Amino acid sequence: MNIVPLQTTAAAIGGGETATFYILGSIVVLAALGVVFSRRAVYSALMMAVVMIGLAVFYGINEAPFLMVVQIVVYTGAVLMLFLFVLMLVGVSSSDSLVETIRGHRLLTAVIALCFLVPLVSGLSSIVAGEPVGLSAGVAAAGGSIPWLASEIIYRYVIAFEATGALLITAVLGALVLAHAVRTKKKRTQKQMSMDRIRSGHPTPLPGPGTYARHNAIDMPALLPDGSVSELSINPVLAARNPEDQHGVPEDMRYSIGAIPESGGRPDAQASNGDEQREDESSWTR
Amino acid sequence: MDPMNYIVLAAIVFTIGAVGVLVRRNAIIVFMCVELMLNACNLAFVAFARMHGGIEGQVIAFFVMVVAAAEVVVGLAIIMQIFRTRRSASIDDANLLKN
């Protein structure tokens, strides 16, 4: 199959490509700075997506259509989604503390970056490469860009390609081994849970807050049919702060956080027979 | 425009990625900055392939992508494991090999 190349001579870089380079290049650099300097990890990941799509466009401009597609599918699609997935598992809200642990760390980093960047950029920009040779001649000879790339990978670099396959298998196995968590405690079965619940003396579900009260806020206790307060419905943290529940606490220690009672540990009958528990609803509102 | 501008852009993005690796302490962001450096190298490879009229640069960029994908899988699994045991994704906290 013979494909007539569009340009057989050296492909000159036109004005459109120059404009694309400067606009997209500045976007890519700004997004790369955003990856490094945004406080939240999720913003960094999204900035990374912008960088990767920008680089994919650059690959397309540089006559690498296959790499452009791979960049979008593999990097933006798979790798970045993996990053976001792990971010969600680790905790999205985890933002870095910006305290320096090593003194002068940032200053030294800036110095190193400048020492690296300034000579490199000044040196590189003094080189004039001239018009690029372009791939059109080779593409025409091989019958397309992707057949050319494929023949190079399958014939000349076949050892590296097979090593890549071994690497991928090893990576999959490694990820499986690392992500596997051994259960330290035996899993509680449904039978065991139901037996525990019957033995706890309170087989029915705990009453929700404010079941028979006028409000159903979390600090509103549920009222029993005789109008008394059901202590089982109270959040144990709130019950611990309630001065009425602090009989054994010394006077000067009251109104502070006392011992938190075990949730659901107290039978309901105890709560309804005492006079001091039969109190006004307004004392629970704070 | 000279095609060396692509190489200059790659150098700038590479440096930004290196700064991120040095400055940030969240392991996932450090990892993303490593990816940024790899991508900058890929851009340089692709630009060189076009400048010299050969496909080898694109082949190498392809291999870099494959290796980077494998690296991401294993690295993120390690980060998950560290987070599971230490409850932290900060690279300053992982000092079990110290002393």
mmCIF file of C-alpha atoms in Angstrom:
data_model
loop_
_atom_site.group_PDB
_atom_site.id
_atom_site.type_symbol
_atom_site.label_atom_id
_atom_site.label_comp_id
_atom_site.label_asym_id
_atom_site.label_seq_id
_atom_site.Cartn_x
_atom_site.Cartn_y
_atom_site.Cartn_z
ATOM 1 C CA MET A 1 0.000 0.000 0.000
ATOM 2 C CA ASN A 2 1.429 3.313 -1.011
ATOM 3 C CA ILE A 3 0.439 6.470 0.799
ATOM 4 C CA VAL A 4 1.590 9.626 -0.898
ATOM 5 C CA PRO A 5 3.096 11.871 1.765
ATOM 6 C CA LEU A 6 1.765 15.364 2.033
ATOM 7 C CA GLN A 7 5.200 16.886 2.274
ATOM 8 C CA THR A 8 8.318 15.140 1.139
ATOM 9 C CA THR A 9 10.679 17.944 2.037
ATOM 10 C CA ALA A 10 11.474 19.195 5.514
ATOM 11 C CA ALA A 11 8.301 20.285 7.260
ATOM 12 C CA ALA A 12 8.592 23.927 8.164
ATOM 13 C CA ILE A 13 7.094 25.076 11.457
ATOM 14 C CA GLY A 14 4.318 27.477 10.616
ATOM 15 C CA GLY A 15 2.772 30.354 12.478
ATOM 16 C CA GLY A 16 -0.159 28.273 13.692
ATOM 17 C CA GLU A 17 2.119 25.849 15.438
ATOM 18 C CA THR A 18 4.086 28.707 16.971
ATOM 19 C CA ALA A 19 0.909 30.252 18.392
ATOM 20 C CA THR A 20 -0.250 26.855 19.690
ATOM 21 C CA PHE A 21 3.122 26.276 21.281
ATOM 22 C CA TYR A 22 3.169 29.544 23.174
ATOM 23 C CA ILE A 23 -0.478 29.440 24.326
ATOM 24 C CA LEU A 24 -0.527 25.762 25.247
ATOM 25 C CA GLY A 25 3.017 25.870 26.591
ATOM 26 C CA SER A 26 2.153 28.620 29.049
ATOM 27 C CA ILE A 27 -0.965 26.694 30.110
ATOM 28 C CA VAL A 28 1.125 23.562 30.670
ATOM 29 C CA VAL A 29 3.746 25.439 32.699
ATOM 30 C CA LEU A 30 1.087 27.151 34.835
ATOM 31 C CA ALA A 31 -0.685 23.836 35.435
ATOM 32 C CA ALA A 32 2.630 22.188 36.344
ATOM 33 C CA LEU A 33 3.220 24.968 38.867
ATOM 34 C CA GLY A 34 -0.305 24.289 40.147
ATOM 35 C CA VAL A 35 0.561 20.606 40.662
ATOM 36 C CA VAL A 36 3.481 21.582 42.845
ATOM 37 C CA PHE A 37 2.059 24.508 44.773
ATOM 38 C CA SER A 38 -1.647 23.822 45.349
ATOM 39 C CA ARG A 39 -2.422 22.990 48.965
ATOM 40 C CA ARG A 40 -4.941 20.247 48.319
ATOM 41 C CA ALA A 41 -3.926 16.987 46.706
ATOM 42 C CA VAL A 42 -7.090 16.815 44.600
ATOM 43 C CA TYR A 43 -6.328 20.156 42.952
ATOM 44 C CA SER A 44 -2.856 18.856 42.193
ATOM 45 C CA ALA A 45 -4.357 15.804 40.505
ATOM 46 C CA LEU A 46 -6.689 17.929 38.381
ATOM 47 C CA MET A 47 -3.811 20.230 37.389
ATOM 48 C CA MET A 48 -1.911 17.096 36.444
ATOM 49 C CA ALA A 49 -4.767 16.199 34.064
ATOM 50 C CA VAL A 50 -4.388 19.602 32.373
ATOM 51 C CA VAL A 51 -0.635 19.063 31.981
ATOM 52 C CA MET A 52 -1.138 15.601 30.504
ATOM 53 C CA ILE A 53 -3.760 16.682 27.985
ATOM 54 C CA GLY A 54 -1.570 19.626 26.959
ATOM 55 C CA LEU A 55 1.368 17.288 26.453
ATOM 56 C CA ALA A 56 -0.875 14.975 24.417
ATOM 57 C CA VAL A 57 -1.612 17.865 22.067
ATOM 58 C CA PHE A 58 2.120 18.508 21.793
ATOM 59 C CA TYR A 59 2.664 14.876 20.849
ATOM 60 C CA GLY A 60 0.031 15.245 18.164
ATOM 61 C CA ILE A 61 1.743 18.351 16.798
ATOM 62 C CA ASN A 62 5.066 16.524 16.822
ATOM 63 C CA GLU A 63 3.747 13.822 14.484
ATOM 64 C CA ALA A 64 3.175 11.195 17.167
ATOM 65 C CA PRO A 65 -0.547 10.373 16.878
ATOM 66 C CA PHE A 66 -0.190 6.999 18.578
ATOM 67 C CA LEU A 67 1.538 8.490 21.593
ATOM 68 C CA MET A 68 -1.102 11.205 21.749
ATOM 69 C CA VAL A 69 -3.857 8.605 22.081
ATOM 70 C CA VAL A 70 -1.818 6.533 24.546
ATOM 71 C CA GLN A 71 -1.115 9.631 26.611
ATOM 72 C CA ILE A 72 -4.800 10.437 26.927
ATOM 73 C CA VAL A 73 -6.005 6.857 27.429
ATOM 74 C CA VAL A 74 -3.252 5.554 29.699
ATOM 75 C CA TYR A 75 -2.144 8.661 31.573
ATOM 76 C CA THR A 76 -5.218 10.824 31.822
ATOM 77 C CA GLY A 77 -7.575 7.872 31.842
ATOM 78 C CA ALA A 78 -5.916 5.177 33.910
ATOM 79 C CA VAL A 79 -2.959 6.536 35.850
ATOM 80 C CA LEU A 80 -4.626 9.750 36.952
ATOM 81 C CA MET A 81 -7.812 7.942 37.936
ATOM 82 C CA LEU A 82 -5.658 5.585 39.992
ATOM 83 C CA PHE A 83 -4.126 8.626 41.679
ATOM 84 C CA LEU A 84 -7.555 10.066 42.445
ATOM 85 C CA PHE A 85 -8.757 6.684 43.697
ATOM 86 C CA VAL A 86 -5.873 6.406 46.145
ATOM 87 C CA LEU A 87 -6.426 10.042 47.178
ATOM 88 C CA MET A 88 -10.005 9.204 48.066
ATOM 89 C CA LEU A 89 -8.831 6.189 50.081
ATOM 90 C CA VAL A 90 -6.089 8.081 51.890
ATOM 91 C CA GLY A 91 -8.312 11.051 52.629
ATOM 92 C CA VAL A 92 -9.091 13.956 50.368
ATOM 93 C CA SER A 93 -8.869 16.543 53.102
ATOM 94 C CA SER A 94 -5.327 15.627 54.068
ATOM 95 C CA SER A 95 -3.455 18.776 53.203
ATOM 96 C CA ASP A 96 0.238 19.217 53.807
ATOM 97 C CA SER A 97 1.472 21.103 56.778
ATOM 98 C CA LEU A 98 3.593 23.874 55.385
ATOM 99 C CA VAL A 99 6.056 23.920 58.268
ATOM 100 C CA GLU A 100 9.619 23.359 57.212
ATOM 101 C CA THR A 101 11.132 20.347 58.919
ATOM 102 C CA ILE A 102 14.629 21.075 57.652
ATOM 103 C CA ARG A 103 15.865 24.631 58.036
ATOM 104 C CA GLY A 104 16.468 26.415 54.752
ATOM 105 C CA HIS A 105 14.920 23.556 52.840
ATOM 106 C CA ARG A 106 12.849 25.728 50.508
ATOM 107 C CA LEU A 107 15.632 28.226 49.948
ATOM 108 C CA LEU A 108 18.052 25.454 49.014
ATOM 109 C CA THR A 109 15.428 23.923 46.737
ATOM 110 C CA ALA A 110 14.951 27.237 44.955
ATOM 111 C CA VAL A 111 18.717 27.633 44.571
ATOM 112 C CA ILE A 112 19.063 24.111 43.164
ATOM 113 C CA ALA A 113 16.156 24.654 40.781
ATOM 114 C CA LEU A 114 17.622 27.917 39.503
ATOM 115 C CA CYS A 115 21.079 26.372 39.154
ATOM 116 C CA PHE A 116 19.497 23.605 37.107
ATOM 117 C CA LEU A 117 17.057 25.642 35.080
ATOM 118 C CA VAL A 118 19.004 28.748 34.117
ATOM 119 C CA PRO A 119 22.030 27.068 32.485
ATOM 120 C CA LEU A 120 19.821 24.467 30.844
ATOM 121 C CA VAL A 121 17.369 26.933 29.358
ATOM 122 C CA SER A 122 19.991 29.450 28.323
ATOM 123 C CA GLY A 123 22.090 26.719 26.781
ATOM 124 C CA LEU A 124 19.225 25.050 24.994
ATOM 125 C CA SER A 125 17.745 28.253 23.666
ATOM 126 C CA SER A 126 21.069 29.273 22.164
ATOM 127 C CA ILE A 127 20.982 26.183 19.952
ATOM 128 C CA VAL A 128 19.350 26.626 16.590
ATOM 129 C CA ALA A 129 18.259 23.250 15.274
ATOM 130 C CA GLY A 130 16.819 24.602 12.057
ATOM 131 C CA GLU A 131 13.856 23.076 10.335
ATOM 132 C CA PRO A 132 12.962 19.630 11.667
ATOM 133 C CA VAL A 133 13.510 16.710 9.312
ATOM 134 C CA GLY A 134 9.993 15.473 9.988
ATOM 135 C CA LEU A 135 8.698 11.944 9.870
ATOM 136 C CA SER A 136 6.764 12.108 6.617
ATOM 137 C CA ALA A 137 9.395 10.293 4.524
ATOM 138 C CA GLY A 138 9.624 7.384 6.949
ATOM 139 C CA VAL A 139 5.869 7.306 7.411
ATOM 140 C CA ALA A 140 5.389 7.050 3.652
ATOM 141 C CA ALA A 141 7.943 4.246 3.412
ATOM 142 C CA ALA A 142 6.398 2.234 6.237
ATOM 143 C CA GLY A 143 2.816 2.829 5.117
ATOM 144 C CA GLY A 144 1.726 4.863 8.095
ATOM 145 C CA SER A 145 2.940 6.188 11.409
ATOM 146 C CA ILE A 146 1.583 3.378 13.553
ATOM 147 C CA PRO A 147 2.850 0.526 11.288
ATOM 148 C CA TRP A 148 6.295 2.128 11.441
ATOM 149 C CA LEU A 149 6.196 2.351 15.240
ATOM 150 C CA ALA A 150 4.853 -1.208 15.463
ATOM 151 C CA SER A 151 7.556 -2.637 13.224
ATOM 152 C CA GLU A 152 10.237 -0.912 15.283
ATOM 153 C CA ILE A 153 8.786 -2.242 18.536
ATOM 154 C CA ILE A 154 8.117 -5.776 17.303
ATOM 155 C CA TYR A 155 11.325 -6.284 15.294
ATOM 156 C CA ARG A 156 14.141 -4.116 16.570
ATOM 157 C CA TYR A 157 13.121 -3.680 20.181
ATOM 158 C CA VAL A 158 11.480 -7.069 20.697
ATOM 159 C CA ILE A 159 13.687 -7.975 23.689
ATOM 160 C CA ALA A 160 12.787 -4.722 25.428
ATOM 161 C CA PHE A 161 9.155 -5.302 24.559
ATOM 162 C CA GLU A 162 9.152 -8.756 26.152
ATOM 163 C CA ALA A 163 10.970 -7.427 29.180
ATOM 164 C CA THR A 164 8.179 -4.868 29.424
ATOM 165 C CA GLY A 165 5.653 -7.689 29.499
ATOM 166 C CA ALA A 166 7.556 -9.373 32.333
ATOM 167 C CA LEU A 167 7.687 -6.033 34.139
ATOM 168 C CA LEU A 168 3.932 -5.557 33.842
ATOM 169 C CA ILE A 169 3.219 -9.067 35.172
ATOM 170 C CA THR A 170 5.577 -8.440 38.086
ATOM 171 C CA ALA A 171 3.936 -5.083 38.791
ATOM 172 C CA VAL A 172 0.491 -6.673 38.869
ATOM 173 C CA LEU A 173 1.690 -9.367 41.273
ATOM 174 C CA GLY A 174 3.452 -6.791 43.433
ATOM 175 C CA ALA A 175 0.375 -4.608 43.634
ATOM 176 C CA LEU A 176 -1.737 -7.632 44.565
ATOM 177 C CA VAL A 177 0.659 -8.661 47.317
ATOM 178 C CA LEU A 178 1.019 -5.118 48.676
ATOM 179 C CA ALA A 179 -2.665 -4.260 48.596
ATOM 180 C CA HIS A 180 -3.693 -7.524 50.247
ATOM 181 C CA ALA A 181 -4.561 -7.011 53.897
ATOM 182 C CA VAL A 182 -4.490 -9.937 56.293
ATOM 183 C CA ARG A 183 -7.466 -9.948 58.648
ATOM 184 C CA THR A 184 -6.183 -9.740 62.218
ATOM 185 C CA LYS A 185 -9.456 -10.617 63.917
ATOM 186 C CA LYS A 186 -11.942 -13.265 62.930
ATOM 187 C CA LYS A 187 -14.876 -11.897 61.049
ATOM 188 C CA ARG A 188 -18.032 -11.693 63.146
ATOM 189 C CA THR A 189 -20.718 -13.794 61.584
ATOM 190 C CA GLN A 190 -24.355 -12.829 61.499
ATOM 191 C CA LYS A 191 -25.169 -15.632 63.946
ATOM 192 C CA GLN A 192 -22.562 -14.407 66.398
ATOM 193 C CA MET A 193 -23.824 -10.830 66.172
ATOM 194 C CA SER A 194 -27.400 -11.886 66.863
ATOM 195 C CA MET A 195 -26.304 -13.998 69.844
ATOM 196 C CA ASP A 196 -24.357 -11.065 71.242
ATOM 197 C CA ARG A 197 -27.357 -8.821 70.875
ATOM 198 C CA ILE A 198 -29.692 -11.197 72.713
ATOM 199 C CA ARG A 199 -27.149 -11.603 75.529
ATOM 200 C CA SER A 200 -26.674 -7.846 75.883
ATOM 201 C CA GLY A 201 -30.134 -7.610 77.446
ATOM 202 C CA HIS A 202 -31.410 -5.260 74.778
ATOM 203 C CA PRO A 203 -32.350 -7.274 71.707
ATOM 204 C CA THR A 204 -34.404 -4.547 70.047
ATOM 205 C CA PRO A 205 -32.800 -1.591 68.283
ATOM 206 C CA LEU A 206 -32.007 1.426 70.453
ATOM 207 C CA PRO A 207 -34.638 4.170 70.342
ATOM 208 C CA GLY A 208 -33.770 7.056 68.108
ATOM 209 C CA PRO A 209 -33.494 10.560 69.546
ATOM 210 C CA GLY A 210 -36.752 12.418 69.989
ATOM 211 C CA THR A 211 -38.969 9.571 68.918
ATOM 212 C CA TYR A 212 -41.946 10.701 70.942
ATOM 213 C CA ALA A 213 -40.649 14.174 71.740
ATOM 214 C CA ARG A 214 -41.567 17.318 69.873
ATOM 215 C CA HIS A 215 -38.181 17.596 68.176
ATOM 216 C CA ASN A 216 -35.923 14.949 66.718
ATOM 217 C CA ALA A 217 -32.619 16.731 67.166
ATOM 218 C CA ILE A 218 -29.752 14.535 68.349
ATOM 219 C CA ASP A 219 -29.759 16.100 71.825
ATOM 220 C CA MET A 220 -33.492 15.451 72.326
ATOM 221 C CA PRO A 221 -34.165 12.240 74.238
ATOM 222 C CA ALA A 222 -36.902 9.915 73.175
ATOM 223 C CA LEU A 223 -39.840 9.826 75.574
ATOM 224 C CA LEU A 224 -41.191 6.562 76.888
ATOM 225 C CA PRO A 225 -44.987 5.976 76.872
ATOM 226 C CA ASP A 226 -45.228 7.241 80.463
ATOM 227 C CA GLY A 227 -43.531 10.506 79.484
ATOM 228 C CA SER A 228 -40.174 9.708 81.069
ATOM 229 C CA VAL A 229 -36.896 10.110 79.259
ATOM 230 C CA SER A 230 -35.325 7.080 77.642
ATOM 231 C CA GLU A 231 -31.624 7.370 78.331
ATOM 232 C CA LEU A 232 -30.825 4.787 75.729
ATOM 233 C CA SER A 233 -31.766 7.279 73.073
ATOM 234 C CA ILE A 234 -29.247 9.865 74.209
ATOM 235 C CA ASN A 235 -25.930 10.186 72.547
ATOM 236 C CA PRO A 236 -23.491 8.851 75.184
ATOM 237 C CA VAL A 237 -21.212 11.847 74.746
ATOM 238 C CA LEU A 238 -24.058 14.250 75.505
ATOM 239 C CA ALA A 239 -25.179 12.137 78.455
ATOM 240 C CA ALA A 240 -21.691 12.299 79.907
ATOM 241 C CA ARG A 241 -21.781 16.104 79.768
ATOM 242 C CA ASN A 242 -25.203 16.336 81.381
ATOM 243 C CA PRO A 243 -24.847 17.456 85.034
ATOM 244 C CA GLU A 244 -27.834 15.317 86.017
ATOM 245 C CA ASP A 245 -25.853 12.196 85.169
ATOM 246 C CA GLN A 246 -22.827 13.155 87.241
ATOM 247 C CA HIS A 247 -23.882 11.980 90.720
ATOM 248 C CA GLY A 248 -20.602 10.382 91.593
ATOM 249 C CA VAL A 249 -18.539 13.265 90.327
ATOM 250 C CA PRO A 250 -17.097 15.728 92.872
ATOM 251 C CA GLU A 251 -18.736 19.147 92.933
ATOM 252 C CA ASP A 252 -15.823 21.068 91.481
ATOM 253 C CA MET A 253 -15.453 18.640 88.613
ATOM 254 C CA ARG A 254 -19.015 18.829 87.373
ATOM 255 C CA TYR A 255 -19.994 20.326 84.053
ATOM 256 C CA SER A 256 -16.807 18.995 82.582
ATOM 257 C CA ILE A 257 -16.666 15.924 80.432
ATOM 258 C CA GLY A 258 -17.113 12.917 82.653
ATOM 259 C CA ALA A 259 -16.671 9.268 81.920
ATOM 260 C CA ILE A 260 -18.462 8.338 78.762
ATOM 261 C CA PRO A 261 -20.928 5.537 79.518
ATOM 262 C CA GLU A 262 -20.963 2.505 77.323
ATOM 263 C CA SER A 263 -23.445 2.972 74.583
ATOM 264 C CA GLY A 264 -26.522 0.879 75.117
ATOM 265 C CA GLY A 265 -25.111 -0.615 78.277
ATOM 266 C CA ARG A 266 -27.751 0.764 80.644
ATOM 267 C CA PRO A 267 -31.104 -0.927 80.751
ATOM 268 C CA ASP A 268 -34.004 1.379 80.132
ATOM 269 C CA ALA A 269 -35.873 0.486 83.338
ATOM 270 C CA GLN A 270 -33.208 2.154 85.440
ATOM 271 C CA ALA A 271 -33.745 5.383 83.607
ATOM 272 C CA SER A 272 -37.480 5.499 84.059
ATOM 273 C CA ASN A 273 -37.843 4.675 87.773
ATOM 274 C CA GLY A 274 -35.734 7.456 89.274
ATOM 275 C CA ASP A 275 -37.314 10.815 89.948
ATOM 276 C CA GLU A 276 -34.334 12.847 88.856
ATOM 277 C CA GLN A 277 -34.533 11.512 85.324
ATOM 278 C CA ARG A 278 -38.109 12.694 84.995
ATOM 279 C CA GLU A 279 -37.191 16.157 83.954
ATOM 280 C CA ASP A 280 -38.334 18.839 81.662
ATOM 281 C CA GLU A 281 -37.533 18.641 78.003
ATOM 282 C CA SER A 282 -36.051 22.134 78.127
ATOM 283 C CA SER A 283 -33.119 21.034 80.270
ATOM 284 C CA TRP A 284 -31.838 19.001 77.360
ATOM 285 C CA THR A 285 -31.740 21.869 74.965
ATOM 286 C CA ARG A 286 -28.522 23.737 75.088
ATOM 287 C CA MET B 1 9.899 29.017 15.833
ATOM 288 C CA ASP B 2 12.777 26.695 16.365
ATOM 289 C CA PRO B 3 11.972 23.084 17.412
ATOM 290 C CA MET B 4 14.406 23.490 20.297
ATOM 291 C CA ASN B 5 11.601 25.395 22.038
ATOM 292 C CA TYR B 6 9.967 22.042 22.770
ATOM 293 C CA ILE B 7 13.138 20.926 24.506
ATOM 294 C CA VAL B 8 13.196 24.150 26.527
ATOM 295 C CA LEU B 9 9.578 23.549 27.564
ATOM 296 C CA ALA B 10 10.475 19.992 28.559
ATOM 297 C CA ALA B 11 13.363 21.331 30.671
ATOM 298 C CA ILE B 12 11.058 23.799 32.421
ATOM 299 C CA VAL B 13 8.418 21.164 33.201
ATOM 300 C CA PHE B 14 11.142 18.775 34.375
ATOM 301 C CA THR B 15 12.506 21.395 36.760
ATOM 302 C CA ILE B 16 9.040 22.125 38.140
ATOM 303 C CA GLY B 17 8.570 18.413 38.775
ATOM 304 C CA ALA B 18 11.955 18.199 40.512
ATOM 305 C CA VAL B 19 11.047 21.154 42.743
ATOM 306 C CA GLY B 20 7.815 19.387 43.664
ATOM 307 C CA VAL B 21 9.686 16.216 44.595
ATOM 308 C CA LEU B 22 12.019 18.235 46.815
ATOM 309 C CA VAL B 23 9.417 20.501 48.437
ATOM 310 C CA ARG B 24 6.214 18.565 48.944
ATOM 311 C CA ARG B 25 5.772 16.007 51.697
ATOM 312 C CA ASN B 26 2.531 14.324 50.714
ATOM 313 C CA ALA B 27 3.701 11.072 49.140
ATOM 314 C CA ILE B 28 0.992 11.118 46.474
ATOM 315 C CA ILE B 29 1.925 14.612 45.298
ATOM 316 C CA VAL B 30 5.600 13.642 45.260
ATOM 317 C CA PHE B 31 4.584 10.749 43.053
ATOM 318 C CA MET B 32 2.648 13.029 40.728
ATOM 319 C CA CYS B 33 5.708 15.256 40.404
ATOM 320 C CA VAL B 34 7.777 12.205 39.401
ATOM 321 C CA GLU B 35 5.187 11.589 36.704
ATOM 322 C CA LEU B 36 5.581 15.206 35.638
ATOM 323 C CA MET B 37 9.331 14.685 35.186
ATOM 324 C CA LEU B 38 8.744 11.504 33.175
ATOM 325 C CA ASN B 39 6.261 13.316 30.943
ATOM 326 C CA ALA B 40 8.730 16.120 30.330
ATOM 327 C CA CYS B 41 11.292 13.546 29.204
ATOM 328 C CA ASN B 42 8.704 12.027 26.880
ATOM 329 C CA LEU B 43 8.074 15.410 25.291
ATOM 330 C CA ALA B 44 11.805 15.814 24.685
ATOM 331 C CA PHE B 45 11.998 12.336 23.117
ATOM 332 C CA VAL B 46 9.081 12.999 20.796
ATOM 333 C CA ALA B 47 10.423 16.402 19.763
ATOM 334 C CA PHE B 48 13.850 14.902 19.051
ATOM 335 C CA ALA B 49 12.241 12.142 16.973
ATOM 336 C CA ARG B 50 10.643 14.760 14.773
ATOM 337 C CA MET B 51 13.771 16.888 14.574
ATOM 338 C CA HIS B 52 15.894 14.003 13.378
ATOM 339 C CA GLY B 53 13.286 12.203 11.294
ATOM 340 C CA GLY B 54 13.510 8.884 13.157
ATOM 341 C CA ILE B 55 10.895 6.923 15.062
ATOM 342 C CA GLU B 56 13.253 5.749 17.839
ATOM 343 C CA GLY B 57 12.350 8.663 20.071
ATOM 344 C CA GLN B 58 8.711 7.680 19.957
ATOM 345 C CA VAL B 59 9.592 4.043 20.710
ATOM 346 C CA ILE B 60 11.548 5.110 23.790
ATOM 347 C CA ALA B 61 8.705 7.404 24.877
ATOM 348 C CA PHE B 62 6.339 4.447 24.539
ATOM 349 C CA PHE B 63 8.535 2.311 26.772
ATOM 350 C CA VAL B 64 8.787 5.133 29.287
ATOM 351 C CA MET B 65 4.995 5.265 29.434
ATOM 352 C CA VAL B 66 4.718 1.517 30.039
ATOM 353 C CA VAL B 67 7.332 1.561 32.791
ATOM 354 C CA ALA B 68 5.693 4.626 34.363
ATOM 355 C CA ALA B 69 2.325 2.866 34.454
ATOM 356 C CA ALA B 70 3.869 -0.162 36.187
ATOM 357 C CA GLU B 71 5.697 2.142 38.590
ATOM 358 C CA VAL B 72 2.493 3.977 39.475
ATOM 359 C CA VAL B 73 0.697 0.736 40.296
ATOM 360 C CA VAL B 74 3.403 -0.536 42.636
ATOM 361 C CA GLY B 75 4.139 2.874 44.149
ATOM 362 C CA LEU B 76 0.541 3.621 44.978
ATOM 363 C CA ALA B 77 0.174 0.158 46.515
ATOM 364 C CA ILE B 78 3.186 0.925 48.735
ATOM 365 C CA ILE B 79 1.702 4.309 49.702
ATOM 366 C CA MET B 80 -1.587 2.600 50.561
ATOM 367 C CA GLN B 81 0.246 0.078 52.701
ATOM 368 C CA ILE B 82 2.200 2.784 54.544
ATOM 369 C CA PHE B 83 -1.010 4.740 55.095
ATOM 370 C CA ARG B 84 -2.734 1.636 56.412
ATOM 371 C CA THR B 85 -0.076 0.959 59.029
ATOM 372 C CA ARG B 86 1.058 4.513 59.905
ATOM 373 C CA ARG B 87 -2.179 6.474 59.294
ATOM 374 C CA SER B 88 -0.205 9.055 57.379
ATOM 375 C CA ALA B 89 0.766 9.690 53.772
ATOM 376 C CA SER B 90 3.577 12.059 54.691
ATOM 377 C CA ILE B 91 7.027 11.016 53.564
ATOM 378 C CA ASP B 92 8.550 12.480 56.737
ATOM 379 C CA ASP B 93 6.714 9.959 58.888
ATOM 380 C CA ALA B 94 8.032 6.873 57.133
ATOM 381 C CA ASN B 95 11.254 6.392 59.074
ATOM 382 C CA LEU B 96 11.025 2.749 60.097
ATOM 383 C CA LEU B 97 14.391 1.994 58.514
ATOM 384 C CA LYS B 98 16.105 4.652 60.643
ATOM 385 C CA ASN B 99 18.649 3.471 63.298
#
